[in-house]
Tab-separated table of C-alpha atoms in Angstrom:
chain	number	residue	atom	x	y	z
A	28	MET	CA	-19.186	27.737	4.377
A	29	ILE	CA	-22.952	27.094	4.308
A	30	ASN	CA	-23.144	28.303	0.704
A	31	LYS	CA	-20.394	25.893	-0.305
A	32	ILE	CA	-22.228	22.958	1.308
A	33	SER	CA	-25.497	23.956	-0.432
A	34	LYS	CA	-23.744	24.089	-3.808
A	35	LEU	CA	-22.151	20.696	-3.173
A	36	ILE	CA	-25.561	19.189	-2.356
A	37	LEU	CA	-27.079	20.734	-5.483
A	38	VAL	CA	-24.318	19.415	-7.764
A	39	THR	CA	-24.567	15.974	-6.173
A	40	SER	CA	-28.361	15.902	-6.687
A	41	VAL	CA	-27.992	16.839	-10.335
A	42	LEU	CA	-25.441	14.073	-10.858
A	43	LEU	CA	-27.739	11.550	-9.161
A	44	LEU	CA	-30.698	12.579	-11.307
A	45	THR	CA	-28.682	11.973	-14.458
A	46	GLY	CA	-28.020	8.478	-13.239
A	47	CYS	CA	-31.156	7.010	-14.896
A	48	THR	CA	-29.333	6.739	-18.166
A	49	GLY	CA	-30.117	3.016	-18.259
A	50	SER	CA	-33.773	3.678	-19.117
A	51	LYS	CA	-34.779	3.530	-22.778
A	52	ASN	CA	-36.218	6.354	-24.780
A	53	ILE	CA	-39.787	5.839	-25.913
A	54	GLN	CA	-38.721	5.791	-29.564
A	55	ASP	CA	-36.298	2.945	-28.827
A	56	LEU	CA	-38.989	0.399	-27.936
A	57	THR	CA	-41.314	-1.834	-29.924
A	58	TYR	CA	-44.741	-1.483	-28.321
A	59	ILE	CA	-46.670	-4.749	-28.417
A	60	VAL	CA	-50.339	-3.800	-28.575
A	61	SER	CA	-51.881	-7.181	-29.529
A	62	ILE	CA	-51.027	-10.797	-28.888
A	63	GLY	CA	-52.460	-13.637	-30.959
A	64	LEU	CA	-52.295	-17.322	-30.016
A	65	ASP	CA	-52.772	-20.368	-32.174
A	66	TYR	CA	-52.241	-24.077	-31.497
A	67	ASN	CA	-51.224	-26.872	-33.824
A	68	GLU	CA	-52.668	-30.110	-32.435
A	69	GLU	CA	-50.632	-32.297	-34.742
A	70	ASN	CA	-47.265	-30.816	-33.730
A	71	GLN	CA	-48.509	-29.923	-30.249
A	72	GLU	CA	-47.014	-26.459	-30.604
A	73	TYR	CA	-48.222	-22.967	-29.900
A	74	THR	CA	-47.697	-20.124	-32.312
A	75	ALA	CA	-47.602	-16.647	-30.821
A	76	TYR	CA	-48.239	-13.562	-32.969
A	77	LEU	CA	-47.236	-10.084	-31.821
A	78	GLN	CA	-48.522	-6.865	-33.300
A	79	GLY	CA	-45.922	-4.160	-32.767
A	80	LEU	CA	-46.073	-0.419	-33.142
A	81	ASN	CA	-43.308	2.044	-32.518
A	82	PHE	CA	-43.425	5.642	-31.359
A	83	ALA	CA	-43.827	6.897	-34.949
A	84	ASN	CA	-47.107	5.020	-35.327
A	85	VAL	CA	-48.501	6.466	-32.136
A	86	ALA	CA	-47.193	10.003	-32.544
A	87	LYS	CA	-48.673	10.477	-35.971
A	88	GLN	CA	-52.207	9.746	-34.861
A	89	GLU	CA	-52.220	12.967	-32.826
A	90	GLY	CA	-51.277	15.149	-35.779
A	91	SER	CA	-52.351	15.373	-39.371
A	92	LYS	CA	-52.786	12.370	-41.611
A	93	PRO	CA	-49.486	10.584	-42.356
A	94	SER	CA	-47.965	11.480	-45.745
A	95	GLU	CA	-47.391	7.756	-46.382
A	96	PRO	CA	-48.605	4.589	-44.639
A	97	VAL	CA	-46.656	3.602	-41.535
A	98	PRO	CA	-46.277	-0.180	-41.608
A	99	THR	CA	-47.454	-2.335	-38.739
A	100	PHE	CA	-45.041	-5.090	-37.814
A	101	VAL	CA	-46.311	-8.575	-37.052
A	102	GLY	CA	-43.957	-11.142	-35.538
A	103	SER	CA	-44.565	-14.827	-35.055
A	104	ALA	CA	-42.760	-17.789	-33.529
A	105	SER	CA	-43.631	-21.290	-32.346
A	106	GLY	CA	-42.819	-23.261	-29.233
A	107	LYS	CA	-44.010	-26.077	-27.006
A	108	THR	CA	-45.314	-23.531	-24.494
A	109	LEU	CA	-46.615	-20.016	-24.827
A	110	ASN	CA	-43.616	-18.548	-23.039
A	111	LEU	CA	-41.164	-20.436	-25.246
A	112	ALA	CA	-42.957	-19.214	-28.364
A	113	VAL	CA	-42.788	-15.581	-27.241
A	114	ARG	CA	-39.197	-15.987	-26.033
A	115	ASN	CA	-38.190	-17.108	-29.494
A	116	LEU	CA	-39.329	-13.717	-30.771
A	117	TYR	CA	-37.111	-11.825	-28.355
A	118	LYS	CA	-34.045	-13.122	-30.218
A	119	ALA	CA	-35.127	-11.463	-33.462
A	120	SER	CA	-36.574	-8.209	-31.999
A	121	ARG	CA	-34.724	-4.918	-31.964
A	122	PRO	CA	-35.782	-2.379	-30.695
A	123	SER	CA	-36.697	-4.332	-27.590
A	124	LEU	CA	-40.247	-5.589	-27.036
A	125	PHE	CA	-42.352	-3.755	-24.476
A	126	PHE	CA	-45.604	-5.374	-23.252
A	127	GLY	CA	-46.782	-2.626	-20.897
A	128	HIS	CA	-49.297	-1.300	-23.401
A	129	THR	CA	-50.699	-4.602	-24.633
A	130	LYS	CA	-54.436	-4.143	-25.067
A	131	THR	CA	-55.779	-7.120	-26.994
A	132	LEU	CA	-55.569	-10.888	-26.934
A	133	VAL	CA	-56.840	-12.883	-29.943
A	134	VAL	CA	-57.169	-16.662	-29.658
A	135	SER	CA	-57.784	-19.036	-32.525
A	136	LYS	CA	-60.492	-21.703	-32.667
A	137	ASN	CA	-57.786	-24.377	-32.222
A	138	VAL	CA	-56.755	-22.833	-28.920
A	139	ILE	CA	-60.380	-22.696	-27.723
A	140	GLU	CA	-61.025	-26.310	-28.591
A	141	HIS	CA	-57.775	-27.821	-27.300
A	142	LYS	CA	-55.846	-25.557	-24.913
A	143	PHE	CA	-58.147	-22.801	-23.721
A	144	LYS	CA	-57.924	-23.396	-19.949
A	145	GLU	CA	-54.121	-23.684	-20.104
A	146	VAL	CA	-53.925	-20.410	-22.032
A	147	LEU	CA	-56.198	-18.627	-19.573
A	148	GLU	CA	-54.010	-19.763	-16.684
A	149	ASP	CA	-50.761	-18.713	-18.430
A	150	VAL	CA	-52.146	-15.305	-19.378
A	151	GLY	CA	-53.528	-14.784	-15.867
A	152	ARG	CA	-50.137	-15.532	-14.315
A	153	ASN	CA	-48.251	-13.138	-16.591
A	154	ARG	CA	-47.511	-9.912	-14.702
A	155	SER	CA	-46.880	-7.986	-17.906
A	156	LEU	CA	-50.499	-8.388	-19.092
A	157	ARG	CA	-53.390	-6.494	-17.585
A	158	PRO	CA	-56.718	-8.106	-16.650
A	159	ASN	CA	-58.582	-5.522	-18.711
A	160	LEU	CA	-57.185	-6.928	-21.944
A	161	LEU	CA	-59.771	-7.015	-24.704
A	162	LEU	CA	-60.460	-10.635	-25.637
A	163	PHE	CA	-61.425	-11.939	-29.085
A	164	THR	CA	-61.703	-15.237	-30.913
A	165	THR	CA	-61.300	-15.748	-34.620
A	166	ASP	CA	-61.587	-18.312	-37.406
A	167	GLU	CA	-59.303	-16.313	-39.679
A	168	SER	CA	-55.562	-15.886	-39.976
A	169	ILE	CA	-54.335	-13.947	-36.936
A	170	GLU	CA	-51.403	-12.679	-38.967
A	171	GLU	CA	-53.748	-11.186	-41.545
A	172	ILE	CA	-55.926	-9.646	-38.823
A	173	PHE	CA	-52.896	-7.949	-37.256
A	174	LYS	CA	-51.870	-6.421	-40.599
A	175	ILE	CA	-55.130	-4.562	-41.119
A	176	ASN	CA	-55.152	-0.807	-40.471
A	177	GLY	CA	-57.992	1.569	-39.754
A	178	LEU	CA	-59.659	3.459	-42.575
A	179	PHE	CA	-57.509	5.941	-44.542
A	180	GLN	CA	-54.418	3.887	-43.630
A	181	TYR	CA	-54.610	4.984	-40.028
A	182	PRO	CA	-52.762	2.646	-37.628
A	183	PRO	CA	-54.531	-0.356	-36.076
A	184	VAL	CA	-55.210	1.636	-32.889
A	185	TYR	CA	-58.271	2.912	-34.807
A	186	SER	CA	-59.665	-0.545	-35.662
A	187	VAL	CA	-62.126	-2.553	-33.500
A	188	LEU	CA	-59.151	-4.694	-32.463
A	189	LEU	CA	-57.859	-1.941	-30.193
A	190	THR	CA	-60.791	0.320	-29.459
A	191	GLU	CA	-63.769	-0.171	-27.194
A	192	GLU	CA	-66.310	2.342	-28.254
A	193	THR	CA	-68.747	3.535	-25.599
A	194	THR	CA	-70.682	6.233	-27.424
A	195	ALA	CA	-74.357	5.664	-28.233
A	196	GLU	CA	-73.631	5.720	-31.940
A	197	ALA	CA	-70.964	3.058	-31.577
A	198	LEU	CA	-73.208	0.816	-29.472
A	199	GLN	CA	-75.918	0.759	-32.111
A	200	ASP	CA	-76.373	-2.541	-33.908
A	201	ASP	CA	-73.058	-3.749	-32.655
A	202	ILE	CA	-71.544	-6.456	-30.490
A	203	GLY	CA	-69.759	-5.262	-27.425
A	204	ALA	CA	-66.124	-5.918	-26.638
A	205	THR	CA	-65.261	-8.136	-23.639
A	206	SER	CA	-62.362	-7.720	-21.269
A	207	LEU	CA	-60.460	-10.728	-19.954
A	208	MET	CA	-61.517	-9.885	-16.377
A	209	HIS	CA	-65.218	-9.643	-17.284
A	210	PHE	CA	-65.089	-12.906	-19.225
A	211	LEU	CA	-63.345	-14.847	-16.481
A	212	ARG	CA	-65.928	-13.677	-13.963
A	213	GLU	CA	-68.715	-15.178	-16.063
A	214	TYR	CA	-66.679	-18.134	-17.340
A	215	TYR	CA	-66.246	-19.632	-13.869
A	216	GLU	CA	-69.851	-19.027	-12.705
A	217	PRO	CA	-71.672	-22.336	-12.071
A	218	MET	CA	-74.735	-21.030	-13.959
A	219	GLY	CA	-75.196	-18.564	-16.797
A	220	SER	CA	-73.146	-18.174	-19.932
A	221	ALA	CA	-70.015	-16.354	-21.036
A	222	PHE	CA	-69.296	-14.828	-24.440
A	223	ILE	CA	-66.231	-13.746	-26.389
A	224	PRO	CA	-66.712	-11.602	-29.526
A	225	LYS	CA	-65.507	-13.101	-32.799
A	226	ILE	CA	-63.391	-10.822	-34.958
A	227	SER	CA	-63.490	-11.203	-38.741
A	228	ILE	CA	-62.272	-9.448	-41.862
A	229	ASP	CA	-64.706	-7.641	-44.160
A	230	LYS	CA	-63.225	-7.375	-47.664
A	231	LYS	CA	-66.306	-6.045	-49.460
A	232	SER	CA	-67.696	-2.986	-47.677
A	233	TRP	CA	-64.834	-0.513	-48.333
A	234	GLN	CA	-62.714	0.183	-51.364
A	235	ALA	CA	-59.934	2.624	-52.213
A	236	ASP	CA	-57.947	1.945	-55.372
A	237	GLN	CA	-58.654	-1.673	-54.559
A	238	PRO	CA	-60.749	-3.564	-51.968
A	239	TYR	CA	-59.819	-2.229	-48.519
A	240	PRO	CA	-60.244	-4.876	-45.786
A	241	VAL	CA	-61.506	-3.818	-42.383
A	242	LEU	CA	-62.134	-5.614	-39.129
A	243	TYR	CA	-65.579	-6.158	-37.578
A	244	LEU	CA	-67.220	-8.219	-34.861
A	245	ASN	CA	-69.079	-11.173	-36.290
A	246	GLY	CA	-70.927	-12.942	-33.460
A	247	TYR	CA	-69.990	-14.604	-30.183
A	248	SER	CA	-68.104	-17.713	-29.154
A	249	LEU	CA	-70.221	-19.308	-26.419
A	250	PHE	CA	-69.247	-20.923	-23.124
A	251	GLN	CA	-71.382	-22.665	-20.498
A	252	HIS	CA	-70.056	-24.379	-17.365
A	253	SER	CA	-66.516	-23.405	-18.518
A	254	GLN	CA	-66.977	-25.414	-21.706
A	255	PHE	CA	-66.890	-24.160	-25.288
A	256	LYS	CA	-70.319	-24.617	-26.884
A	257	GLY	CA	-69.860	-23.284	-30.390
A	258	ASP	CA	-70.500	-19.954	-32.085
A	259	LEU	CA	-73.535	-17.683	-32.295
A	260	PRO	CA	-74.110	-15.808	-35.609
A	261	SER	CA	-74.106	-12.059	-35.769
A	262	ARG	CA	-77.864	-11.283	-35.746
A	263	PRO	CA	-78.843	-13.293	-32.620
A	264	SER	CA	-75.641	-12.053	-30.960
A	265	ILE	CA	-76.783	-8.468	-31.514
A	266	ILE	CA	-80.172	-9.339	-29.934
A	267	VAL	CA	-78.428	-10.926	-26.932
A	268	ASP	CA	-76.135	-7.918	-26.549
A	269	TRP	CA	-79.125	-5.542	-26.859
A	270	LEU	CA	-80.993	-7.361	-24.070
A	271	LEU	CA	-78.097	-7.746	-21.652
A	272	THR	CA	-76.111	-4.542	-22.239
A	273	LYS	CA	-77.186	-1.192	-20.881
A	274	ASN	CA	-77.851	1.668	-23.283
A	275	ASN	CA	-77.450	-0.492	-26.365
A	276	GLN	CA	-79.649	0.330	-29.352
A	277	ILE	CA	-80.633	-1.592	-32.458
A	278	ASP	CA	-82.372	-0.767	-35.693
A	279	PHE	CA	-85.334	-3.068	-36.196
A	280	PRO	CA	-87.253	-3.530	-39.449
A	281	LEU	CA	-90.947	-4.289	-38.883
A	282	TYR	CA	-92.688	-6.653	-41.315
A	283	ILE	CA	-96.425	-7.343	-41.465
A	284	ASP	CA	-97.412	-10.231	-43.748
A	285	ASP	CA	-93.869	-10.294	-45.150
A	286	GLU	CA	-94.094	-6.617	-46.174
A	287	LEU	CA	-91.703	-4.041	-44.705
A	288	ILE	CA	-93.869	-1.472	-42.926
A	289	SER	CA	-91.397	0.684	-41.007
A	290	THR	CA	-88.071	0.696	-39.222
A	291	PHE	CA	-87.463	1.571	-35.585
A	292	LYS	CA	-84.559	2.369	-33.304
A	293	LEU	CA	-85.040	0.348	-30.108
A	294	LEU	CA	-83.695	0.837	-26.632
A	295	THR	CA	-84.347	-1.495	-23.734
A	296	LYS	CA	-83.280	-2.425	-20.251
A	297	GLU	CA	-82.350	-5.869	-19.034
A	298	PRO	CA	-85.423	-8.144	-19.015
A	299	LYS	CA	-87.282	-8.739	-15.748
A	300	ILE	CA	-87.425	-12.419	-14.940
A	301	LYS	CA	-90.386	-13.828	-13.027
A	302	TYR	CA	-89.585	-17.320	-11.731
A	303	LYS	CA	-92.485	-19.669	-11.187
A	304	LYS	CA	-92.972	-22.906	-9.298
A	305	GLU	CA	-90.359	-25.580	-9.992
A	306	LYS	CA	-91.532	-28.356	-12.234
A	307	GLY	CA	-88.157	-30.122	-11.923
A	308	ASN	CA	-84.912	-28.917	-10.438
A	309	PHE	CA	-85.173	-25.529	-12.180
A	310	PRO	CA	-88.281	-23.291	-12.289
A	311	SER	CA	-90.241	-22.235	-15.332
A	312	LEU	CA	-90.223	-18.496	-15.926
A	313	SER	CA	-91.562	-15.537	-17.885
A	314	LEU	CA	-89.592	-12.624	-19.326
A	315	GLN	CA	-90.888	-9.081	-19.259
A	316	VAL	CA	-89.155	-6.644	-21.610
A	317	SER	CA	-89.824	-2.904	-21.744
A	318	VAL	CA	-88.774	-1.198	-24.964
A	319	LYS	CA	-88.599	2.443	-25.985
A	320	ALA	CA	-88.956	2.810	-29.724
A	321	GLU	CA	-88.248	5.658	-32.119
A	322	LEU	CA	-89.850	5.545	-35.543
A	323	ILE	CA	-87.107	6.001	-38.141
A	324	GLU	CA	-88.879	5.254	-41.404
A	325	LYS	CA	-92.553	4.800	-42.268
A	326	LEU	CA	-92.948	2.907	-45.534
A	327	LYS	CA	-96.654	2.154	-45.432
A	328	ASP	CA	-99.689	3.661	-43.668
A	329	VAL	CA	-100.784	1.277	-40.957
A	330	GLN	CA	-102.781	2.198	-37.883
A	331	TYR	CA	-100.778	2.915	-34.785
A	332	LYS	CA	-102.322	0.153	-32.725
A	333	GLU	CA	-101.517	-2.404	-35.378
A	334	VAL	CA	-97.942	-1.184	-35.716
A	335	LYS	CA	-97.399	-1.266	-31.961
A	336	SER	CA	-98.939	-4.714	-31.604
A	337	ALA	CA	-96.919	-6.107	-34.543
A	338	LEU	CA	-93.686	-4.651	-33.156
A	339	GLU	CA	-94.304	-6.247	-29.734
A	340	LYS	CA	-95.117	-9.584	-31.348
A	341	SER	CA	-92.045	-9.496	-33.593
A	342	LEU	CA	-89.753	-8.782	-30.643
A	343	GLU	CA	-91.319	-11.595	-28.616
A	344	ASN	CA	-90.639	-13.963	-31.515
A	345	GLU	CA	-87.010	-12.746	-31.775
A	346	ILE	CA	-86.388	-13.292	-28.065
A	347	GLU	CA	-87.982	-16.756	-28.082
A	348	LYS	CA	-85.887	-17.617	-31.144
A	349	VAL	CA	-82.687	-16.602	-29.307
A	350	PHE	CA	-83.688	-18.626	-26.239
A	351	ASN	CA	-84.346	-21.704	-28.416
A	352	ILE	CA	-80.947	-21.334	-30.139
A	353	GLY	CA	-79.449	-21.431	-26.667
A	354	LEU	CA	-81.425	-24.612	-25.891
A	355	ASP	CA	-80.036	-26.321	-28.980
A	356	LYS	CA	-76.486	-25.385	-28.019
A	357	GLN	CA	-77.101	-25.951	-24.268
A	358	VAL	CA	-76.177	-22.348	-23.487
A	359	ASP	CA	-78.173	-20.029	-21.244
A	360	LEU	CA	-78.032	-17.112	-23.692
A	361	LEU	CA	-80.291	-14.836	-21.619
A	362	ASN	CA	-78.561	-15.657	-18.318
A	363	VAL	CA	-81.821	-16.633	-16.591
A	364	GLY	CA	-79.995	-19.201	-14.400
A	365	GLU	CA	-77.351	-16.804	-13.063
A	366	LYS	CA	-79.878	-14.683	-11.149
A	367	TRP	CA	-81.827	-17.652	-9.816
A	368	TYR	CA	-78.942	-19.484	-8.205
A	369	ARG	CA	-77.783	-16.447	-6.225
A	370	TYR	CA	-81.117	-16.219	-4.427
A	371	HIS	CA	-81.764	-19.945	-4.044
A	372	PRO	CA	-78.532	-21.502	-2.725
A	373	LEU	CA	-80.257	-24.570	-1.216
A	374	LYS	CA	-82.143	-25.337	-4.402
A	375	PHE	CA	-78.949	-24.725	-6.380
A	376	ASN	CA	-77.129	-27.291	-4.248
A	377	LYS	CA	-79.851	-29.781	-5.054
A	378	LEU	CA	-79.592	-28.929	-8.760
A	379	GLU	CA	-75.835	-29.516	-8.677
A	380	GLU	CA	-76.462	-33.128	-7.692
A	381	HIS	CA	-77.719	-33.593	-11.270
A	382	PRO	CA	-74.950	-32.257	-13.527
A	383	SER	CA	-76.953	-31.589	-16.676
A	384	PHE	CA	-78.100	-28.499	-18.558
A	385	TYR	CA	-80.860	-26.909	-16.474
A	386	LEU	CA	-83.017	-25.329	-19.251
A	387	THR	CA	-85.651	-27.363	-21.070
A	388	ASP	CA	-88.360	-26.781	-23.672
A	389	ASN	CA	-90.766	-26.008	-20.822
A	390	THR	CA	-88.616	-23.435	-19.007
A	391	LEU	CA	-89.649	-20.323	-20.934
A	392	GLU	CA	-93.439	-20.096	-20.489
A	393	GLU	CA	-93.951	-16.651	-21.995
A	394	VAL	CA	-92.228	-13.516	-23.241
A	395	ILE	CA	-94.074	-10.223	-22.737
A	396	VAL	CA	-92.779	-7.191	-24.609
A	397	LYS	CA	-94.258	-3.770	-23.899
A	398	VAL	CA	-93.321	-1.100	-26.455
A	399	ASP	CA	-93.540	2.625	-25.865
A	400	ILE	CA	-93.093	4.577	-29.118
A	401	THR	CA	-91.633	7.795	-27.831
A	402	HIS	CA	-90.769	9.610	-31.070
A	403	PHE	CA	-92.359	9.570	-34.544
A	404	ASN	CA	-89.600	11.459	-36.375
A	405	ALA	CA	-91.992	14.012	-37.927
A	406	TYR	CA	-94.241	11.285	-39.376
A	407	ARG	CA	-97.943	11.934	-38.727
A	408	TYR	CA	-100.461	9.452	-37.425
A	409	ASP	CA	-104.214	9.777	-37.350
A	410	HIS	CA	-105.056	10.886	-33.816
A	411	LYS	CA	-108.059	8.569	-33.695
A	412	SER	CA	-105.751	5.634	-34.304
A	413	LEU	CA	-103.725	6.582	-31.208
A	414	GLU	CA	-106.755	6.186	-28.913
């Protein structure tokens, strides 16, 4: 009798387990990995772009190279709201759309200039999207960006649109990706700046049978006091990223009297800020930057002391130049205000009574860069010059 009851329970359990037949197989879904948003001010309509992969795209990355390119599907639809625009795509989408693996959000310049806060609120309320979404801006066609594959026709999961490299090699001379959560934390701060990387298409660097376009990060879109303040070109963006991001490295060419002397690989930590007595509502300050340098190429014999001094001076000029670009755009590019207001709440309250940009031409009194050349890459220097 007991054996019969056990068999009955076992059979019933098996039948119950087979009851999840309503779930879809992984190959029967369209995986949305990127969402792009544009806004037409004249029509007052949003256009949503979806980049879809299916299981075949993903499965083939684990094996050998695909025998033929696997196409990436890009869908688009317009609507008065973001949800209506995306909903219009559902009607024309089989296999069904699945947003659980969405990794990237790309917003156009029109969205930033006209509807950015509304978009941030809509995306934040959407339970299907994760706060660690990678966030990009662009001046280019989102549809064209979504069609671009990785090198060797690998799927877009190998492009900068969907990968956040963390290796030392990848962090060299590059602009870091930003997650939605990280950006929002800085965007709503009362002082300091927030950045979103700009993604662009490079149609010249690679060729196969014909020019092979690839994606790259081409500067930052800048925000201060939750307001869009314009774009920062690639080179100063790399300097900002190098100063504010841990373990980031850059290659730096050293010129003396307009002649290229050598090239270095530079590693630094976040600058130390020394605040001084307030001359107005915000103090003047000095920046102290410690740099470890590795000599990569030596193109001309110059004494060590002169090379070291010229390198320090060149870096001081670069940092001052970045700070002054921020002044022109009214953006605190080096985030010198963010640290100050946390330790001076009473002075910050007084500063808030005067809602204007807090940095002036007199804020940055000096930049002091100390370079330690730790490796000479087999190049020899006269020992006497090292003394």
